[in-house]
Tab-separated table of C-alpha atoms in Angstrom:
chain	number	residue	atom	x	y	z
A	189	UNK	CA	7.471	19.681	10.748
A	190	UNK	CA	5.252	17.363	12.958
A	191	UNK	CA	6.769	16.251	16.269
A	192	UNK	CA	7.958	12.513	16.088
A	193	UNK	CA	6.879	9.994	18.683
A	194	UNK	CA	8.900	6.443	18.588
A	195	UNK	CA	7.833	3.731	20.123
A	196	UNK	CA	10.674	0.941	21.305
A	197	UNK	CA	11.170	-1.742	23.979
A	198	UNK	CA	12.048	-5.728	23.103
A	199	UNK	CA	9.891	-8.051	21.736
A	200	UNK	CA	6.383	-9.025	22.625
A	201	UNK	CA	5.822	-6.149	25.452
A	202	UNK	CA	2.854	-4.584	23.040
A	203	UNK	CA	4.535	-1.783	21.495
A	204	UNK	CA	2.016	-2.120	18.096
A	205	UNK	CA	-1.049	-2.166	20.965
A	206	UNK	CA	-0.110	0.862	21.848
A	207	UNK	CA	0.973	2.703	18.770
A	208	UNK	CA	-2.611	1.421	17.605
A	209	UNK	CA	-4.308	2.808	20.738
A	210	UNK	CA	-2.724	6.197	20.357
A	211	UNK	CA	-3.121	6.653	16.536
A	212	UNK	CA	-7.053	5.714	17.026
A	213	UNK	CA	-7.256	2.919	14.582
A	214	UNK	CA	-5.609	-0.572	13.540
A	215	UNK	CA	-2.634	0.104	11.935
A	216	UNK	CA	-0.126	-2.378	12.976
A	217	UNK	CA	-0.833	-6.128	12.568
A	218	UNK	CA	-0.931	-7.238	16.748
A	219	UNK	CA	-0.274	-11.279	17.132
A	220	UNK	CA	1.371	-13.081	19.952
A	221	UNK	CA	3.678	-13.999	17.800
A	222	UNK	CA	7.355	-12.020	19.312
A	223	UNK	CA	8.759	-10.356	15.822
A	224	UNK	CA	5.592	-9.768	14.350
A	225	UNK	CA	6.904	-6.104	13.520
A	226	UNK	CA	9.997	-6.192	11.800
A	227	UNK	CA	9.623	-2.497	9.728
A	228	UNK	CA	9.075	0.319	11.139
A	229	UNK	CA	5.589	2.216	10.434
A	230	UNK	CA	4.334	5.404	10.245
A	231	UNK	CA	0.901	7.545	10.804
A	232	UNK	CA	-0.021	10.680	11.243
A	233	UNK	CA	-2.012	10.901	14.352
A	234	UNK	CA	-3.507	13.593	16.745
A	235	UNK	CA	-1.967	12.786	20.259
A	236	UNK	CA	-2.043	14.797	23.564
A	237	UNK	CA	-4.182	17.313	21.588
A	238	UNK	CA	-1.623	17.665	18.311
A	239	UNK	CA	-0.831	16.209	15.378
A	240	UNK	CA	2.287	14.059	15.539
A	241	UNK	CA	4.118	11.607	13.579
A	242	UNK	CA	3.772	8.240	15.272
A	243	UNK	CA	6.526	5.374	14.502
A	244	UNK	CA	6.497	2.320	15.863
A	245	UNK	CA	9.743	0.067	15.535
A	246	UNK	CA	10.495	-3.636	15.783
A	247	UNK	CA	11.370	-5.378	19.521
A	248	UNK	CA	14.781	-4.669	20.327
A	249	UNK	CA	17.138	-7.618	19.960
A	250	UNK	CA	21.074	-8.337	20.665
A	251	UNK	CA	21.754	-10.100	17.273
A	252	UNK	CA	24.702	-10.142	15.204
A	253	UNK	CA	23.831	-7.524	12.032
A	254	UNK	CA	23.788	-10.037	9.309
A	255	UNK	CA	20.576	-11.565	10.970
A	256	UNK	CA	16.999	-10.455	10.615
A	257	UNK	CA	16.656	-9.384	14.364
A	258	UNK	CA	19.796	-7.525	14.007
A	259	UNK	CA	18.123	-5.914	10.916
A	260	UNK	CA	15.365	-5.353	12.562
A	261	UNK	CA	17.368	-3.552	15.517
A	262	UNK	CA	19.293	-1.120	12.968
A	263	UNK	CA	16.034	-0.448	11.712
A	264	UNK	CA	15.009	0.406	15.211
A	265	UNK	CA	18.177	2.290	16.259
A	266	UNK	CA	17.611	4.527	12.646
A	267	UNK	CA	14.127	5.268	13.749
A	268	UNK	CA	15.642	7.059	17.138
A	269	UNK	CA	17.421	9.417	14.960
A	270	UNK	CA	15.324	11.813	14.319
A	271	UNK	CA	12.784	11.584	17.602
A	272	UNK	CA	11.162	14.270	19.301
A	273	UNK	CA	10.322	11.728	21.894
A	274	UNK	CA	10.785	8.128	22.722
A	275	UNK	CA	8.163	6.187	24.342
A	276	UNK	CA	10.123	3.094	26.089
A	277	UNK	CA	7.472	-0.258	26.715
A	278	UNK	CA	8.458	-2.802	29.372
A	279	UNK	CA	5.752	-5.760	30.068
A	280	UNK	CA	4.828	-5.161	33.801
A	281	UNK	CA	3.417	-8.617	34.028
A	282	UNK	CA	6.560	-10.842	33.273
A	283	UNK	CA	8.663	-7.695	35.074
A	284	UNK	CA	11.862	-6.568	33.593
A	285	UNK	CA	14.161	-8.633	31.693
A	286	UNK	CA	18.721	-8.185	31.187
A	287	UNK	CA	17.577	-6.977	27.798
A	288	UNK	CA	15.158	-4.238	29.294
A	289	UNK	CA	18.231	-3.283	31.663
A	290	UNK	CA	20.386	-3.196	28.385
A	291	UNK	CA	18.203	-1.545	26.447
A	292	UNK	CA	17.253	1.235	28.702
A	293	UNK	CA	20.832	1.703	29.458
A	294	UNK	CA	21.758	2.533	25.792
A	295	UNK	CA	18.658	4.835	25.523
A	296	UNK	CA	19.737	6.973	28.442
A	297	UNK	CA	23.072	7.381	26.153
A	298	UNK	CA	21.185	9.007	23.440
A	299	UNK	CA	20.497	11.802	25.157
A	300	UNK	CA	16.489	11.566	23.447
A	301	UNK	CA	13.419	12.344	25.646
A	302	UNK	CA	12.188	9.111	27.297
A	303	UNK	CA	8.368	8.361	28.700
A	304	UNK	CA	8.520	4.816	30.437
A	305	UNK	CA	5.355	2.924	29.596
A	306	UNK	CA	4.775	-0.316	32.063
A	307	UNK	CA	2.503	-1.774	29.655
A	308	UNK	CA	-0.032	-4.636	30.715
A	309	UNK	CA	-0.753	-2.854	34.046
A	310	UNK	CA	-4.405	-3.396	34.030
A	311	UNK	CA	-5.875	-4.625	37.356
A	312	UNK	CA	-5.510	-3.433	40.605
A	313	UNK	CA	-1.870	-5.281	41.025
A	314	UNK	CA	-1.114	-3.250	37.779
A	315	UNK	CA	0.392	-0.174	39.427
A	316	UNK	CA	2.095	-2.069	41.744
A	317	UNK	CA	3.226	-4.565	39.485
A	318	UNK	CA	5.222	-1.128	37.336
A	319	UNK	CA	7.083	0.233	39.994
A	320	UNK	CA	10.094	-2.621	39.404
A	321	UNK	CA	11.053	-0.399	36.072
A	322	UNK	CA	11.903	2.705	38.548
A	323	UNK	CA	15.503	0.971	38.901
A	324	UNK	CA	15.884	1.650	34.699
A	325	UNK	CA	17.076	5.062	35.691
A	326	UNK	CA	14.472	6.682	33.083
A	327	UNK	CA	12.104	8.483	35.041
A	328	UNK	CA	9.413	7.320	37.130
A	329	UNK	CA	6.924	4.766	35.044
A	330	UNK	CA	3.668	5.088	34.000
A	331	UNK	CA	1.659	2.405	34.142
A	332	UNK	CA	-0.647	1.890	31.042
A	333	UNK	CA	-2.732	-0.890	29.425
A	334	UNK	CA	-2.717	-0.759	25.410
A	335	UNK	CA	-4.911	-3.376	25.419
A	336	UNK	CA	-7.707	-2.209	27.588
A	337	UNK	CA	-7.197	1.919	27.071
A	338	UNK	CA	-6.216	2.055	31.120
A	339	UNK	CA	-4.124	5.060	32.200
A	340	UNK	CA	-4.163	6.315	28.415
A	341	UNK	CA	-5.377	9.732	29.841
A	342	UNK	CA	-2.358	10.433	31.726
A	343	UNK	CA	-0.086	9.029	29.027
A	344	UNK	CA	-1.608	11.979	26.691
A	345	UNK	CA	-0.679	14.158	29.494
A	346	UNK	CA	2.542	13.149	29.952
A	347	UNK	CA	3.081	13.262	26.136
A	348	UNK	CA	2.020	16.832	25.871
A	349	UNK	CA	4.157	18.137	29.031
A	350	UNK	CA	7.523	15.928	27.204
A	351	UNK	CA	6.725	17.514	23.640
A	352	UNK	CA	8.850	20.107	22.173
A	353	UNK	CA	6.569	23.456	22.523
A	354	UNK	CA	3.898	24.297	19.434
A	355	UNK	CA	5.332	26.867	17.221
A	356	UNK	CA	3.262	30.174	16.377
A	357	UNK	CA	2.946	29.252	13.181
A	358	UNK	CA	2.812	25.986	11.863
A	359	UNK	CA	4.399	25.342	8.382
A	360	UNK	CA	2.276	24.804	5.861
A	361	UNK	CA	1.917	21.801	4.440
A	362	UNK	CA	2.501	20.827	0.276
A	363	UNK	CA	-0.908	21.877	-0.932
A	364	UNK	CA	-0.365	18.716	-3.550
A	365	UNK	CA	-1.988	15.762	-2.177
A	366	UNK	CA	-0.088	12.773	-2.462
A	367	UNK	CA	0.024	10.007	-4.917
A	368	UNK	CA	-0.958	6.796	-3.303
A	369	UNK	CA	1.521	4.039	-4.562
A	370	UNK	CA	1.333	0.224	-3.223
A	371	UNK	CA	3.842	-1.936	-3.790
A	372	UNK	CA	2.768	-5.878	-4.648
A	373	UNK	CA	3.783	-8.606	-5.229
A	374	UNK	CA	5.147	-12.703	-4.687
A	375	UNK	CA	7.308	-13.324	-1.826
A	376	UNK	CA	11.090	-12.478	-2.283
A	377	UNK	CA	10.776	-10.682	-5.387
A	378	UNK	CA	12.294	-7.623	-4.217
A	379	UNK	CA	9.136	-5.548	-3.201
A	380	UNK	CA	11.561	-4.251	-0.090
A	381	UNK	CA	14.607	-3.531	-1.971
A	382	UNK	CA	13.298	-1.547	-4.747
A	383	UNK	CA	11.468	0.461	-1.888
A	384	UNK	CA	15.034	1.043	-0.504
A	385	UNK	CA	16.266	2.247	-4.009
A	386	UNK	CA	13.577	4.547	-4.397
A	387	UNK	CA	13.981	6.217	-1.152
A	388	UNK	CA	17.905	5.988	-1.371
A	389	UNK	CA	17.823	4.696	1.759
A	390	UNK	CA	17.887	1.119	4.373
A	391	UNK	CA	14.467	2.036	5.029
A	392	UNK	CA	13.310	-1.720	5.308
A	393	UNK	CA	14.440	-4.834	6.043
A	394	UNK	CA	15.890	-6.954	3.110
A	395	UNK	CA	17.419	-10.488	2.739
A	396	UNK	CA	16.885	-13.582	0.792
A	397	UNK	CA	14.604	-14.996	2.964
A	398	UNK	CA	11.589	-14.933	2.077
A	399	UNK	CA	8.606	-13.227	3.961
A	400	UNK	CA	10.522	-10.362	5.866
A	401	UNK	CA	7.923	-7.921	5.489
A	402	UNK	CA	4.899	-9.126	7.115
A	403	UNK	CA	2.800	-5.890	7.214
A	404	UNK	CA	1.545	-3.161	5.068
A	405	UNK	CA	4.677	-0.198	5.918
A	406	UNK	CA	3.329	3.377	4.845
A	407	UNK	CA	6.541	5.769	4.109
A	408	UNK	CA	5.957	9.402	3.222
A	409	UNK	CA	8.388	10.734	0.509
A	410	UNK	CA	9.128	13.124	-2.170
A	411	UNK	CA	10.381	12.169	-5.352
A	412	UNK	CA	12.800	13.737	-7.944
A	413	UNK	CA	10.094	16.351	-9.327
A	414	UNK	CA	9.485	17.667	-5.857
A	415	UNK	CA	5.644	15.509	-5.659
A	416	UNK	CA	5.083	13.788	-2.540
A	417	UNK	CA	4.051	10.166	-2.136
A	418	UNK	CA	2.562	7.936	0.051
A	419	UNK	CA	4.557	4.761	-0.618
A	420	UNK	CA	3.070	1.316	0.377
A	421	UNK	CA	5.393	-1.696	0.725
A	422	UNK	CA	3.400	-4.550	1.788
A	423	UNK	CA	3.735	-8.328	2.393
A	424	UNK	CA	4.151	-10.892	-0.053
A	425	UNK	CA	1.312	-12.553	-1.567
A	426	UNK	CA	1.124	-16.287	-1.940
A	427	UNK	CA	-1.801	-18.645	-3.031
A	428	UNK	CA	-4.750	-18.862	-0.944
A	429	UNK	CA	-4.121	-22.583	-0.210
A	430	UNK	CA	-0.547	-22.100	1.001
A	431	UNK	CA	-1.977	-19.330	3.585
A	432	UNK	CA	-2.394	-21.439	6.808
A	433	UNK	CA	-1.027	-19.654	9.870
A	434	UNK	CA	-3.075	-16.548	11.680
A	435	UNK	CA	-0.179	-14.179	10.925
A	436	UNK	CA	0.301	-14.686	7.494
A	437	UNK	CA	-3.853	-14.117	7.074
A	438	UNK	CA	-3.591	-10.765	8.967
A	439	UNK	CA	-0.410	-9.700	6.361
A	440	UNK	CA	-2.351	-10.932	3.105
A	441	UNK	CA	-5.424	-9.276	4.388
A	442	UNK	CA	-3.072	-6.043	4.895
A	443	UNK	CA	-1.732	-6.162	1.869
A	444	UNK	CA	-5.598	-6.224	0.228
A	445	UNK	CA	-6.005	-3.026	2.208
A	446	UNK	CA	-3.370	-1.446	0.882
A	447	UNK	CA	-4.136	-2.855	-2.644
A	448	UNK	CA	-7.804	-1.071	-2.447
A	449	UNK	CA	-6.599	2.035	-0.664
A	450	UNK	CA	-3.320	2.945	-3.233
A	451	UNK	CA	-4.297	4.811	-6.587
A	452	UNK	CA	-1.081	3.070	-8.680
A	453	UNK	CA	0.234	-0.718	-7.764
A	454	UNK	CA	3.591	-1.338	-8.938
A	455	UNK	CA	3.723	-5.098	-9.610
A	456	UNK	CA	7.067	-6.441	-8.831
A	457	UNK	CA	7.876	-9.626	-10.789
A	458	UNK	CA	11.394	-11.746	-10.286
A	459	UNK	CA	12.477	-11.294	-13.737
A	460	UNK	CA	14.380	-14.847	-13.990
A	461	UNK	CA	11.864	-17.006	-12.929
A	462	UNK	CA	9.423	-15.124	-15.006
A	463	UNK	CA	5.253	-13.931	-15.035
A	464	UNK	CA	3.336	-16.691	-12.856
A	465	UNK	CA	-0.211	-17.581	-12.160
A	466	UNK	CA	0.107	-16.017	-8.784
A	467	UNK	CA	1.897	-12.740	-10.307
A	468	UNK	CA	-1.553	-12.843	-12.483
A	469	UNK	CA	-3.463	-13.355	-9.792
A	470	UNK	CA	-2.478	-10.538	-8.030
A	471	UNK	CA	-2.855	-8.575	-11.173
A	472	UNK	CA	-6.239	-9.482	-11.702
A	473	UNK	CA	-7.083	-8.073	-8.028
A	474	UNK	CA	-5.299	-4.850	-9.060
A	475	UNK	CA	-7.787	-4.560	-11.545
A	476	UNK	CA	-10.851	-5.541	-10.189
A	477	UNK	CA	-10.092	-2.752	-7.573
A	478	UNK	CA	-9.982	-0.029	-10.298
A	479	UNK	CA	-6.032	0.223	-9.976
A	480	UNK	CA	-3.786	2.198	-12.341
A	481	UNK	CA	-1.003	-0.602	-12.777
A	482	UNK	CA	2.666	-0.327	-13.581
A	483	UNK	CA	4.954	-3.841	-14.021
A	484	UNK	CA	8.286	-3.850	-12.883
A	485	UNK	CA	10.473	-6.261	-14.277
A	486	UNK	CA	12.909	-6.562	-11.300
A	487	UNK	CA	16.232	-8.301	-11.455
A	488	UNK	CA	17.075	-7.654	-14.329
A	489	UNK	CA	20.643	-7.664	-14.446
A	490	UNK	CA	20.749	-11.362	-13.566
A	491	UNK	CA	18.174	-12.008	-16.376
A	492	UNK	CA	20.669	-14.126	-19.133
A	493	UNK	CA	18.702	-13.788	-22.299
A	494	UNK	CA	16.842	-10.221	-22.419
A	495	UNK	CA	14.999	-10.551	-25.169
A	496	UNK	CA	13.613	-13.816	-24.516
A	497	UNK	CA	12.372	-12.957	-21.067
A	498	UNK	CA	10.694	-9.692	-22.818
A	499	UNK	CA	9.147	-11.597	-25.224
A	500	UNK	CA	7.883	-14.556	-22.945
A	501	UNK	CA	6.293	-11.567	-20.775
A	502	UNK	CA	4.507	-9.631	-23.366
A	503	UNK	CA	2.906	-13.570	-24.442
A	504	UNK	CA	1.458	-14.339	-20.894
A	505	UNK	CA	0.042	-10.712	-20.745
A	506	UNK	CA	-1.316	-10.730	-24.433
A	507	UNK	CA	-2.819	-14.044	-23.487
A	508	UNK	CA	-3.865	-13.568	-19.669
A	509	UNK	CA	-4.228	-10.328	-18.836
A	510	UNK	CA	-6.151	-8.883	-21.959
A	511	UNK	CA	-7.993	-6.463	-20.117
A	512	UNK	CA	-5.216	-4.324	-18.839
A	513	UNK	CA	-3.893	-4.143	-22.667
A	514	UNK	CA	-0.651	-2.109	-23.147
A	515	UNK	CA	0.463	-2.146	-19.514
A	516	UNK	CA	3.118	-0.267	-18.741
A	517	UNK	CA	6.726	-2.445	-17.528
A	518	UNK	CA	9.766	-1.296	-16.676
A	519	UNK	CA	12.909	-3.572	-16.355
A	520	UNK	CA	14.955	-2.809	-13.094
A	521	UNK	CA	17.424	-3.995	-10.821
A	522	UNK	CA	16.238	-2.743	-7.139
A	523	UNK	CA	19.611	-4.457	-5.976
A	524	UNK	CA	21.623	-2.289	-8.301
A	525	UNK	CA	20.032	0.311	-8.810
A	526	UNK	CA	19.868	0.579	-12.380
A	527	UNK	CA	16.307	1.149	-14.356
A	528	UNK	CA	14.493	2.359	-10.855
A	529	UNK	CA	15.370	5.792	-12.143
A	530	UNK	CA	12.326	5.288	-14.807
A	531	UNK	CA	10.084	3.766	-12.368
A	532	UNK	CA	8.153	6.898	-11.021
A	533	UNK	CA	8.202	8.857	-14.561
A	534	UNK	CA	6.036	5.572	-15.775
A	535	UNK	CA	4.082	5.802	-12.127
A	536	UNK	CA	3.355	9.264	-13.229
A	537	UNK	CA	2.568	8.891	-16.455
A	538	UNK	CA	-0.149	5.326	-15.731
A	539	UNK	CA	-1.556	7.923	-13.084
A	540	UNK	CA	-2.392	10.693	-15.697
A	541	UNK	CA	-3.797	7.966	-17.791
A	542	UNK	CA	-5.904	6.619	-14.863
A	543	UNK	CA	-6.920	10.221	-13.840
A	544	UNK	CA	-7.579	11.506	-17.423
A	545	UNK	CA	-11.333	12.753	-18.415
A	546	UNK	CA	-12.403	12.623	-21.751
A	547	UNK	CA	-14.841	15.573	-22.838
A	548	UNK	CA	-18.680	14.290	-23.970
A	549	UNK	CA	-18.412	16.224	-27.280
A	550	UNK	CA	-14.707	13.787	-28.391
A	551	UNK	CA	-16.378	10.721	-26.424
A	552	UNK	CA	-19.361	10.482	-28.837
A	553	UNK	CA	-17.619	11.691	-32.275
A	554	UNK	CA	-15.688	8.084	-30.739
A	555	UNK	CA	-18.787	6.136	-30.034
A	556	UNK	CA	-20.461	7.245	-33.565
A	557	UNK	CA	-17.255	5.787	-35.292
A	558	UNK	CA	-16.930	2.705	-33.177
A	559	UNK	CA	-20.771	1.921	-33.755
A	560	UNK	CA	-20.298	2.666	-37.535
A	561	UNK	CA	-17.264	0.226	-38.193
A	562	UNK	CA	-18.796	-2.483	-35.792
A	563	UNK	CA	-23.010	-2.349	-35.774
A	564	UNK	CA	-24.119	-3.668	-32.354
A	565	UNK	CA	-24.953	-7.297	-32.620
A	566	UNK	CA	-28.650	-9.177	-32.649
A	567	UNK	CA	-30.169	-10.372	-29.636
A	568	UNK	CA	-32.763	-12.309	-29.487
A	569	UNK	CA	-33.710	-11.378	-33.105
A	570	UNK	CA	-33.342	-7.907	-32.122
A	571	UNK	CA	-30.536	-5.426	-32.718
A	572	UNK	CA	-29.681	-3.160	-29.528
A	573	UNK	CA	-29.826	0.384	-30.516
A	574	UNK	CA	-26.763	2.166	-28.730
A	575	UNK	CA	-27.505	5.783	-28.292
A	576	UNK	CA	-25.094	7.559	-26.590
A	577	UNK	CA	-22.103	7.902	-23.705
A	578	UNK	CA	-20.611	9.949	-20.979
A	579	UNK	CA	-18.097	9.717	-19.120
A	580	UNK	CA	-19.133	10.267	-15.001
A	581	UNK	CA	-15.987	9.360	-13.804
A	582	UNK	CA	-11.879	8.819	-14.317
A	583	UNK	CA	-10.016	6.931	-11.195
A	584	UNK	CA	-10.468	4.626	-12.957
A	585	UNK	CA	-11.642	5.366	-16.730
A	586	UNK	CA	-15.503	4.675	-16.507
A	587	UNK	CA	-17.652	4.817	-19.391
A	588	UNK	CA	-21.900	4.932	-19.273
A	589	UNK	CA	-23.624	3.741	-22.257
A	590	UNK	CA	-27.035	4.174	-23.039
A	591	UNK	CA	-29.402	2.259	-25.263
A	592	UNK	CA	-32.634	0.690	-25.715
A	593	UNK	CA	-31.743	-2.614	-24.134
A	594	UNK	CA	-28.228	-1.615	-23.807
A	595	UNK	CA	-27.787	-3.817	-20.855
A	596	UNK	CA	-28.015	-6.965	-22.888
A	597	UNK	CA	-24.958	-6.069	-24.530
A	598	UNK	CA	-22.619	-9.549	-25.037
A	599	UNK	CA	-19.512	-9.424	-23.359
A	600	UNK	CA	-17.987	-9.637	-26.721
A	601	UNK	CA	-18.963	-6.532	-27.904
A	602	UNK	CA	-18.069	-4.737	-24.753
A	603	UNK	CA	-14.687	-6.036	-25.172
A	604	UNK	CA	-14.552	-4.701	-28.236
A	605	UNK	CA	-15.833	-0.762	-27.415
A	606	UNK	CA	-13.191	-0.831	-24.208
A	607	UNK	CA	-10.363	-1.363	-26.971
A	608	UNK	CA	-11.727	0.585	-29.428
A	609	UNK	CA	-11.786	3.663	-26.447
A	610	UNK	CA	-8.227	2.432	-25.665
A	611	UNK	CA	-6.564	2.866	-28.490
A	612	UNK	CA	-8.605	6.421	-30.109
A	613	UNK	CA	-7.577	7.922	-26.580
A	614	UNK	CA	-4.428	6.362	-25.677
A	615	UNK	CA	-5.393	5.041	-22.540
A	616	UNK	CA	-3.293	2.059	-22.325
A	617	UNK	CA	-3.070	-0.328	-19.232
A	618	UNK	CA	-5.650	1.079	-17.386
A	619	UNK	CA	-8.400	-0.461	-16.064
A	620	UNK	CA	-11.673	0.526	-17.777
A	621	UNK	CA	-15.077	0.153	-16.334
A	622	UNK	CA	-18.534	-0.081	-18.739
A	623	UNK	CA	-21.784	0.727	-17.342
A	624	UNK	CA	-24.944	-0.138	-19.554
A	625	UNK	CA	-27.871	1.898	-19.042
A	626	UNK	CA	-31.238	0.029	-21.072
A	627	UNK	CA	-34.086	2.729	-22.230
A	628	UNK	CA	-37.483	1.989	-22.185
A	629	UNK	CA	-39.335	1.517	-25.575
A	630	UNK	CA	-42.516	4.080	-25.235
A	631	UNK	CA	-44.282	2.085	-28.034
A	632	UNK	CA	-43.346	-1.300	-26.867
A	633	UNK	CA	-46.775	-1.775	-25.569
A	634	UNK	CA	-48.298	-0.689	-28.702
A	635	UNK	CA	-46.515	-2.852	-30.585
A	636	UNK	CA	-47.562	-5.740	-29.000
């Protein structure tokens, strides 16, 4: 089990800086914006010479519960549970605030390991501007710049001297490597929630207002058959022209990332108000990125007439979204429960399908029969002459073709050899790539 790292302190003191500084990368969208960070993330990182589990956590705010920054704070609090060590952030530039005080007063409660960072102590008034925090009762402060990188070697000192000491032997690790699994979507469709079901737990923040999630959360988890997963909940995407502020650019641009880095998207879609353009838009991206893609039908317990919502979603993806023919769906209710059950079985079995090899000798009794029932057509005057295909890669399906001026082939026609392959070996859903690869004519010249 890796040692856990937390990183806490109110609003707008730079606790994503940091945890972005220490885990070596960008992780956590950093704004100016207090309450950018309202879920808690996770990485893997190698700190103070080992490999930890870094979390950071949204500002701590006194808020009733039913409110998002009281969400956000038992989100926070949950996070402490199970630390190995809690790194505490005060800004030493604006000095310490009642809700520092507060704060630092209820940490000392816990009884958890505490490091206080004075954060934004570059400069040379920097380490004098830190040594107000001394009166939080939690140790003596170190002053650090997340920012800049200053007093960052010391912090890793610190860090390794506050750790819990490095067994003998370090478990080993599932030898299975994870499935990557994003979670996408519209705003408020209940991308968070069914993320919560799945895990069984409050793991993120979830109301009807729409937006909560801002960033791209990565949670590591296990599912019934004993597989682990990397689970991606990520921000809400709207239209391009409704995208205006700075923050919401950095959270769309996030939730791309986590689009092209997953291996399955589930597609959440608000089962009463039905499939939109933007719900095909976002589709559409999932497939031009190679994704395996599962739909879930969410909400639908409040969904009045089942079997006209089923049928008006099969339409728009029969009409709209031909090239992802036979995609899986699976109605849910994330609020209640009910359906998410089937969810990862489906994940699983879209994965398979998007992992799945076919063997040259099958692939070309296919393309004989295909090329029998439908001859390749004429262009200009001249009728390509398909020779063979392979198959050099799955992740997803990817098919070469080879011909004497295979590369002319009309779009048509390629439309119809990615269904034919489809249906003879059951790949439904799926996205599947076509690579034309034109031969030379040796007697072209001759004939001329």
């Amino acid at each position: 089990m890796l040692p856990r790292i937390v990183v806490m302190g109110r609003p707008n003191v730079g606790k994503s800086t940091l945890f972005n500084r220490l885990a070596g990368r960008r992780i956590a969208i950093v704004d100016d914006t207090p309450g950018v960070t309202r879920d808690r993330k996770e990485t893997v990182a190698r700190v103070a010479g080992r490999d930890v589990l870094l979390v950071d956590t949204a500002g701590l705010e006194e808020a009733p519960p039913e409110t998002i920054p009281g969400r956000m704070r038992a989100s926070s609090e949950a996070a402490l549970q199970g630390a190995d060590l809690v790194l505490f952030v005060v800004d030493a530039r604006t000095g310490l605030t009642p809700a520092d005080r507060a704060f630092a007063q209820w940490l000392r409660r816990r009884g958890k390991p505490v490091l206080l960072l004075a954060n934004k102590a570059e400069g040379r008034l920097g380490a004098a501007n830190s040594l107000e925090a001394y009166e939080l009762g939690l140790g003596a402060p170190l002053p650090v710049s997340g920012e800049h990188g200053d007093g960052f070697g010391e912090l890793h000192d610190e860090i390794r001297a506050a750790l819990p000491p490095e067994p003998e032997e370090e478990e080993e690790g599932d030898p299975n490597r994870p499935l990557r699994l994003a979670i996408v979507g519209r705003p408020n469709a209940g991308k968070s929630t069914l993320l919560n079901a799945l895990l069984g737990e409050e793991r993120m923040i979830t109301g009807p207002e729409p937006g909560l999630t801002r960033d791209s959360v990565a949670v590591q988890w296990t599912d019934e058959t004993g597989k682990p997963v990397r689970l991606v909940d990520t921000a809400g995407l709207r239209r391009r022209a409704r995208i205006t502020q700075a923050l919401e650019q950095m959270s769309t641009a996030a939730t791309i990332a986590a689009l092209k880095e997953c291996e399955v998207a589930v597609l959440v879609i608000d089962g009463v108000q039905g499939m939109d353009e933007q719900d095909l838009r976002i589709a559409r991206l999932a497939e031009r990125e190679g994704r395996g893609i599962v739909i879930a039908f969410n909400k639908w317990d409040a969904v009045e007439d089942r079997n006209v919502a089923r049928r008006r979603l099969e339409d728009v993806l029969t009409a709209s979204l031909a090239q992802l023919k036979g995609v899986l769906v699976v109605p849910l209710s994330a609020a209640t429960g009910r359906g998410v059950d089937q969810l990862m079985p489906t994940v699983r079995e879209a994965y398979e399908t998007w992992n799945r090899r076919i063997p040259t000798g099958a692939l070309n009794r296919w393309f004989e029969g295909a090329l029998e029932r439908h001859a390749p057509p004429l262009v200009n005057g001249k009728r390509l002459k398909l020779r063979y295909a392979t198959m050099p890669k799955a992740r997803p399906p990817t098919l070469a073709i080879f011909g004497t001026r295979a590369e002319q082939m009309p779009e048509d026609y390629r439309r119809y050899l990615v269904n034919s392959f489809r249906e003879a070996f059951d790949m439904p859903g799926v996205p599947i790539r076509v690579n034309l690869r034109g031969t030379e004519n040796p007697y072209a010249d001759a004939e001329q």
